[in-house]
Short mmCIF file of C-alpha atoms in Angstrom, two decimals:
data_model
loop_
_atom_site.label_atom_id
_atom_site.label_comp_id
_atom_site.label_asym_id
_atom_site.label_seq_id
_atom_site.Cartn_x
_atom_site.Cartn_y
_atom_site.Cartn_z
CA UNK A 595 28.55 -11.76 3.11
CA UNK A 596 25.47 -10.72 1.16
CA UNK A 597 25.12 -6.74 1.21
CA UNK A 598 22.21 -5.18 2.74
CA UNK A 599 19.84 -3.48 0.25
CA UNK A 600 20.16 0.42 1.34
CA UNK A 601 17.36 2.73 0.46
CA UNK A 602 18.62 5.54 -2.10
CA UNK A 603 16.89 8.96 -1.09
CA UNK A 604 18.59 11.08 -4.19
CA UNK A 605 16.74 8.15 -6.21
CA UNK A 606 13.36 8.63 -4.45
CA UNK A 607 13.36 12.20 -4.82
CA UNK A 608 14.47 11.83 -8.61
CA UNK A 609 11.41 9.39 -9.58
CA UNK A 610 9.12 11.60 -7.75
CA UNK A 611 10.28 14.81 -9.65
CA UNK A 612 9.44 12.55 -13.21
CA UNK A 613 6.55 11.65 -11.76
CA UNK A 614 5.48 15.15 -10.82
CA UNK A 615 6.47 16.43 -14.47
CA UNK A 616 4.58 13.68 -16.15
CA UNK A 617 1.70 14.82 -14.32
CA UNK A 618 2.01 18.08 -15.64
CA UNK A 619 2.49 17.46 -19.42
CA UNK A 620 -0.74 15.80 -18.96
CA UNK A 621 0.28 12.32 -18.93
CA UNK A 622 -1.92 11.03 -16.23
CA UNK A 623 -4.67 9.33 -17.84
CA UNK A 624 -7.88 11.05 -18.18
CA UNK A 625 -10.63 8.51 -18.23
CA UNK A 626 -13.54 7.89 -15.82
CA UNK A 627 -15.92 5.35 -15.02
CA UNK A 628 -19.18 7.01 -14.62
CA UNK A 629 -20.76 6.64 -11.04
CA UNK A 630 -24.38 5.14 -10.92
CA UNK A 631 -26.90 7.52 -9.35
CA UNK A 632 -27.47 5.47 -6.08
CA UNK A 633 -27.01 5.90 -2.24
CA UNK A 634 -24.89 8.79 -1.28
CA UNK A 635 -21.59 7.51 -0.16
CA UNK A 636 -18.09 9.49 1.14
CA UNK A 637 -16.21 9.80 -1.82
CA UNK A 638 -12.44 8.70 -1.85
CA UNK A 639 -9.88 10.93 -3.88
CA UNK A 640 -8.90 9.13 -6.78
CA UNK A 641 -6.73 11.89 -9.14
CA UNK A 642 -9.59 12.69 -11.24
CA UNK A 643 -10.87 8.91 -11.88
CA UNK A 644 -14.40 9.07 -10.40
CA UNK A 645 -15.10 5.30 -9.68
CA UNK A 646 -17.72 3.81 -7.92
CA UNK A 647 -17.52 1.09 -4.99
CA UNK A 648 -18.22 -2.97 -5.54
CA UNK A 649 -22.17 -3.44 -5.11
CA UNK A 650 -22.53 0.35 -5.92
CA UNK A 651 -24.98 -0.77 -8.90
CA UNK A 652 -28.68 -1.35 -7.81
CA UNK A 653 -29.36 -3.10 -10.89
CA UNK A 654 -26.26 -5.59 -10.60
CA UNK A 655 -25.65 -6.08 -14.35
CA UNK A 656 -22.59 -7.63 -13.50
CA UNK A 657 -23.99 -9.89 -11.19
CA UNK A 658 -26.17 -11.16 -13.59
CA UNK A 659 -23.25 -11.57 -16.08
CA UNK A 660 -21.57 -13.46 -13.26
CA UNK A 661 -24.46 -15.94 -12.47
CA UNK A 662 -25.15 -16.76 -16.26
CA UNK A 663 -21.30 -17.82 -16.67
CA UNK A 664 -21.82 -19.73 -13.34
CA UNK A 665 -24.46 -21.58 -14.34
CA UNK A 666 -23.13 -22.66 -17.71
CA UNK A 667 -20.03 -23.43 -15.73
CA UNK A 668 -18.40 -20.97 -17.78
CA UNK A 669 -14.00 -20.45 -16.89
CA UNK A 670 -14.31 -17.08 -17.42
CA UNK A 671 -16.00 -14.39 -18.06
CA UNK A 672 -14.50 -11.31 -20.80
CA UNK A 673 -15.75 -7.82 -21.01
CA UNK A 674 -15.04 -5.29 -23.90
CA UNK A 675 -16.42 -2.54 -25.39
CA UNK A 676 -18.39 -2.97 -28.79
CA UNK A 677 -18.85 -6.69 -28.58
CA UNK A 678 -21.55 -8.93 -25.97
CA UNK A 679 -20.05 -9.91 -22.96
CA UNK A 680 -18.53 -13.54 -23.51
CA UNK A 681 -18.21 -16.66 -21.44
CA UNK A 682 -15.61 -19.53 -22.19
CA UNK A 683 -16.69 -22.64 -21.80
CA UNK A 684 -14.25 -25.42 -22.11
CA UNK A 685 -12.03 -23.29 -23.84
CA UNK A 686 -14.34 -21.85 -26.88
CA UNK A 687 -16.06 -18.29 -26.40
CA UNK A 688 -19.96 -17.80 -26.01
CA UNK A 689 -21.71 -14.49 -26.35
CA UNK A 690 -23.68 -14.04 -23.16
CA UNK A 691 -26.01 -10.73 -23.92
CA UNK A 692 -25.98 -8.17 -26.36
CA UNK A 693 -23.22 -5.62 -27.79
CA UNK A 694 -22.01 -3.56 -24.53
CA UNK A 695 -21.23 0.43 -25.41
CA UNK A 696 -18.58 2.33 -24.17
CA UNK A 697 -20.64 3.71 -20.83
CA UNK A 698 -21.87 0.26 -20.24
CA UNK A 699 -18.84 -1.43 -20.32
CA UNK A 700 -16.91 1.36 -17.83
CA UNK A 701 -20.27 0.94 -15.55
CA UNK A 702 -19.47 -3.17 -15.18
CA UNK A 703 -15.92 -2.62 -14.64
CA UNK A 704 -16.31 -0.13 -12.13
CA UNK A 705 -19.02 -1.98 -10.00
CA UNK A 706 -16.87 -4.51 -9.50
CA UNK A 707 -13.95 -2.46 -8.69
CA UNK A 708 -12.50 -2.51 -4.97
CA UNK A 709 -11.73 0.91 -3.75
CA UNK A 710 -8.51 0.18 -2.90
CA UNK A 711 -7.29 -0.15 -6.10
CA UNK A 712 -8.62 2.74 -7.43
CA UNK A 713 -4.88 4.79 -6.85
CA UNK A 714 -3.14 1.65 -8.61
CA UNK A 715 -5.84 1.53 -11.28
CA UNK A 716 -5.19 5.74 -11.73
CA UNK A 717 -1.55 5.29 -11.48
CA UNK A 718 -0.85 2.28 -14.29
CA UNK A 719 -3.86 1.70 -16.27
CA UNK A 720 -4.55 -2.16 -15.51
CA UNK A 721 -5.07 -3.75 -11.60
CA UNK A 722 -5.54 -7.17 -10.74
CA UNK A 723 -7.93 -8.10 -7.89
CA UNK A 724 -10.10 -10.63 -6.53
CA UNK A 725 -13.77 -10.31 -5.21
CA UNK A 726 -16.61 -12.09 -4.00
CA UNK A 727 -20.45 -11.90 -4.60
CA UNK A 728 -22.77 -13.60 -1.83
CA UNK A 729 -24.39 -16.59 -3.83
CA UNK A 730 -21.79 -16.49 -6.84
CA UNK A 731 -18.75 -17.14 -5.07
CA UNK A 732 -15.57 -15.90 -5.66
CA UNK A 733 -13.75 -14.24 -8.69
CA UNK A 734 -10.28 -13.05 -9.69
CA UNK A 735 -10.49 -9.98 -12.20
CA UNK A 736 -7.87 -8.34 -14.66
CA UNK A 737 -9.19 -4.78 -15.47
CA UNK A 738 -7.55 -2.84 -17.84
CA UNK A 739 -7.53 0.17 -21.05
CA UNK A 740 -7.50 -1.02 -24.42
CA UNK A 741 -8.53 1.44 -27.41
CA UNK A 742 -10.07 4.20 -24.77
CA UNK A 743 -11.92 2.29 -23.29
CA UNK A 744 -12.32 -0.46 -20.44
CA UNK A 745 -11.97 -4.54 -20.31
CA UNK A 746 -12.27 -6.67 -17.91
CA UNK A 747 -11.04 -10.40 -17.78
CA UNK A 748 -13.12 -12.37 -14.72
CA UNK A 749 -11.76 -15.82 -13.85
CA UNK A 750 -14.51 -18.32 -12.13
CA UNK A 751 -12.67 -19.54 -8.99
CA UNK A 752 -13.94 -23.29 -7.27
CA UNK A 753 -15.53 -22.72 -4.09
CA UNK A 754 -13.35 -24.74 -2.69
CA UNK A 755 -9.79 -25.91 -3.54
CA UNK A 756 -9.81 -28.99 -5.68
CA UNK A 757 -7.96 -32.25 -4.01
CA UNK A 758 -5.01 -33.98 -5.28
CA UNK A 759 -6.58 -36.50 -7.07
CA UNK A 760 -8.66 -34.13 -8.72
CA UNK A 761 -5.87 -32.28 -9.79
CA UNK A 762 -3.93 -35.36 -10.41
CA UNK A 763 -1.20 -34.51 -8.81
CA UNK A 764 2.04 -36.12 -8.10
CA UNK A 765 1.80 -38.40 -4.82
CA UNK A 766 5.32 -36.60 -3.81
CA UNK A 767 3.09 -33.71 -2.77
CA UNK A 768 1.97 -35.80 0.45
CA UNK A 769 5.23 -35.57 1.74
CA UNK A 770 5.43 -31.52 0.96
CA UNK A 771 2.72 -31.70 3.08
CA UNK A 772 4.40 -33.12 6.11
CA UNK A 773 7.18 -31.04 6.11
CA UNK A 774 8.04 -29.21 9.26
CA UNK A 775 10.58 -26.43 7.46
CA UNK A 776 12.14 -25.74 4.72
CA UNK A 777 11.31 -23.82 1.09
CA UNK A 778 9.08 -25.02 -2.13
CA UNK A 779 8.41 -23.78 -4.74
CA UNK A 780 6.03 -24.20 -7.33
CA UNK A 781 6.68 -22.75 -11.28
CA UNK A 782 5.25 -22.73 -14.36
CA UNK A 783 3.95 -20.55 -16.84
CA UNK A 784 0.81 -18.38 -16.73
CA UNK A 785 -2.49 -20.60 -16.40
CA UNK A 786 -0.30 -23.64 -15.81
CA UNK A 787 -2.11 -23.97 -12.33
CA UNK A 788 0.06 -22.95 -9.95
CA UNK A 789 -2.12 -21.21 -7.67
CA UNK A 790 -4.80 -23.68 -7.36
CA UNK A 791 -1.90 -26.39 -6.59
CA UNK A 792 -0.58 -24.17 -3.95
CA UNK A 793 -4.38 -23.69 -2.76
CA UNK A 794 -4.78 -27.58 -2.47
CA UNK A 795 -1.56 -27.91 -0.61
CA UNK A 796 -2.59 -25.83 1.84
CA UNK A 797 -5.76 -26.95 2.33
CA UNK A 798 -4.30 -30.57 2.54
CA UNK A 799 -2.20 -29.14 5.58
CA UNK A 800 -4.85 -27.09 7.27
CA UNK A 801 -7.55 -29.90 7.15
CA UNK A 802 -4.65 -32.38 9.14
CA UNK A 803 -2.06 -30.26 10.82
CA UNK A 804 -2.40 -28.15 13.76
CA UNK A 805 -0.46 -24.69 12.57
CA UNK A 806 -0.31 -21.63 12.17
CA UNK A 807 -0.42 -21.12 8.57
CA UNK A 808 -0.10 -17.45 6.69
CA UNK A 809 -0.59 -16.64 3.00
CA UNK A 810 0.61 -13.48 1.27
CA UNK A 811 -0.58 -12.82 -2.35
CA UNK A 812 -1.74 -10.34 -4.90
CA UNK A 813 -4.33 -10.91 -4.98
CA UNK A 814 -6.35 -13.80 -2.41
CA UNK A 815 -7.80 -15.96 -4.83
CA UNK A 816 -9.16 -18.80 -2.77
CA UNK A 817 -10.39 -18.31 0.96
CA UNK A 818 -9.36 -20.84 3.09
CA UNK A 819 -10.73 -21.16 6.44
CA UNK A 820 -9.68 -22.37 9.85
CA UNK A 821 -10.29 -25.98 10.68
CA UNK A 822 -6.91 -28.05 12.52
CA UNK A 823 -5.20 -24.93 11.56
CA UNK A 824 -5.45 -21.01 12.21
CA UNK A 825 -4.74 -19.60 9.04
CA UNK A 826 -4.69 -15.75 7.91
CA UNK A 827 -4.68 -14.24 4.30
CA UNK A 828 -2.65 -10.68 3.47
CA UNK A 829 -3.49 -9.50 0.73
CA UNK A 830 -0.69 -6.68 -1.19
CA UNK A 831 -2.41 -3.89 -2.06
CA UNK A 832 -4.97 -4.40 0.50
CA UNK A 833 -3.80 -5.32 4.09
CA UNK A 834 -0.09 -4.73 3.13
CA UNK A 835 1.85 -2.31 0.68
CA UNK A 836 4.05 -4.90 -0.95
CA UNK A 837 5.30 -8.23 -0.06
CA UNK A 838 8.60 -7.45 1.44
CA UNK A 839 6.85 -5.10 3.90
CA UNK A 840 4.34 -8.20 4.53
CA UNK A 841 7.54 -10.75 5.39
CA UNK A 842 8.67 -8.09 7.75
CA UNK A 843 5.73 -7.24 9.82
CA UNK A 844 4.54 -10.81 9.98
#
């Protein structure tokens, strides 16, 4: 019989202690994203990172950023200090503005920033999230430290979930599709396309089944919405704290 995993509280206390002495040898990190002068706003406490909310940004540099990439049907979008902000397009890199400075590049980062991840973004110095902008769609962003600063890697997400034969997929998939239980899963390395497979599959099954379908991921890259189907999205670091915690409540 497979053992039970059983909490360790003498290990809990001893990786809080490190933590707490790590704090105080000054090993929490230091840097802050400046907050644009704007609409007054409850403050969360973030452990001495001052970062401002997604939209907080009147101006909506990163909006603009977001729609120029968009338009040239750009894959991504990259942000580093002291170089322009660049788009890829089919794989090559394009400079989309001029040179960004230090307190430009921490501005972008942080306007796009859920508050939610502040704590995680304080704690390990690199969060991955996904957001939307009305108009733009829907990104998923990698925002982390590099040389002081702040960077920011924005993937252009579909609006909606490309089919099968778009994807050209395997015709085996229809039957994955049909299946009424069991387990699949879907590997590969990073960029290989898993997600937007899994996205397709589900959006195969929601269109002609009548279910009750669930997602847990970190974080929700594409929204799906109910058609046949009900479905709901949990998202870790957001609506859950981790995703064993997520198989258990749900």
């Amino acid at each position: 019989m497979k053992q039970k995993f059983q909490p360790d509280p003498n290990l809990d206390r001893l990786i809080r202690r490190l933590n707490e002495a790590a704090r105080e040898t000054g090993a929490e990190p230091e840097m802050e994203i400046p907050v644009p002068p704007a609409r007054s706003r409850q403050e969360v406490p973030t452990t001495g990172w001052d970062l401002p909310s997604v939209g907080f940004d009147e101006k909506d540099e990163i909006g603009r950023l977001l729609k120029a990439a968009r338009d040239r049907d750009a894959s991504d979008l990259l942000i580093v200090a002291g170089s322009p902000p660049m788009i890829r397009i089919n794989g090559s890199l394009s400079p989309s503005g001029d040179t960004l400075t230090d307190e430009e590049t921490r501005t972008l980062c942080g306007d796009i920033l859920p508050r939610e991840r502040r704590q995680t973004l304080a704690r390990t110095g690199a969060v991955d999230f996904a957001f939307t902008r009305p108009g733009l769609g829907r990104f998923r962003c990698n925002l982390h430290r590099q040389r002081g600063s702040w960077a920011a890697a924005i993937r252009l997400l579909p609006k909606s979930p490309p089919g099968f034969k778009e994807l050209n997929l395997p015709p085996v998939l229809d039957r994955i599709v049909g299946l009424n239980h069991g387990l699949v899963l879907v590997t590969g390395p990073t960029g290989s396309g898993k997600s937007t497979t899994l996205a397709s599959i589900l959006a195969q099954i929601l269109e002609n089944r009548r279910l009750h379908a669930i997602t847990i991921e970190d974080p929700v890259e594409y929204e799906h919405h109910s058609s046949l189907s009900l479905v709901e999205h949990v998202e870790v670091g957001r609506d859950a704290e981790s995703f064993p915690l997520s198989l258990i409540h749900i």
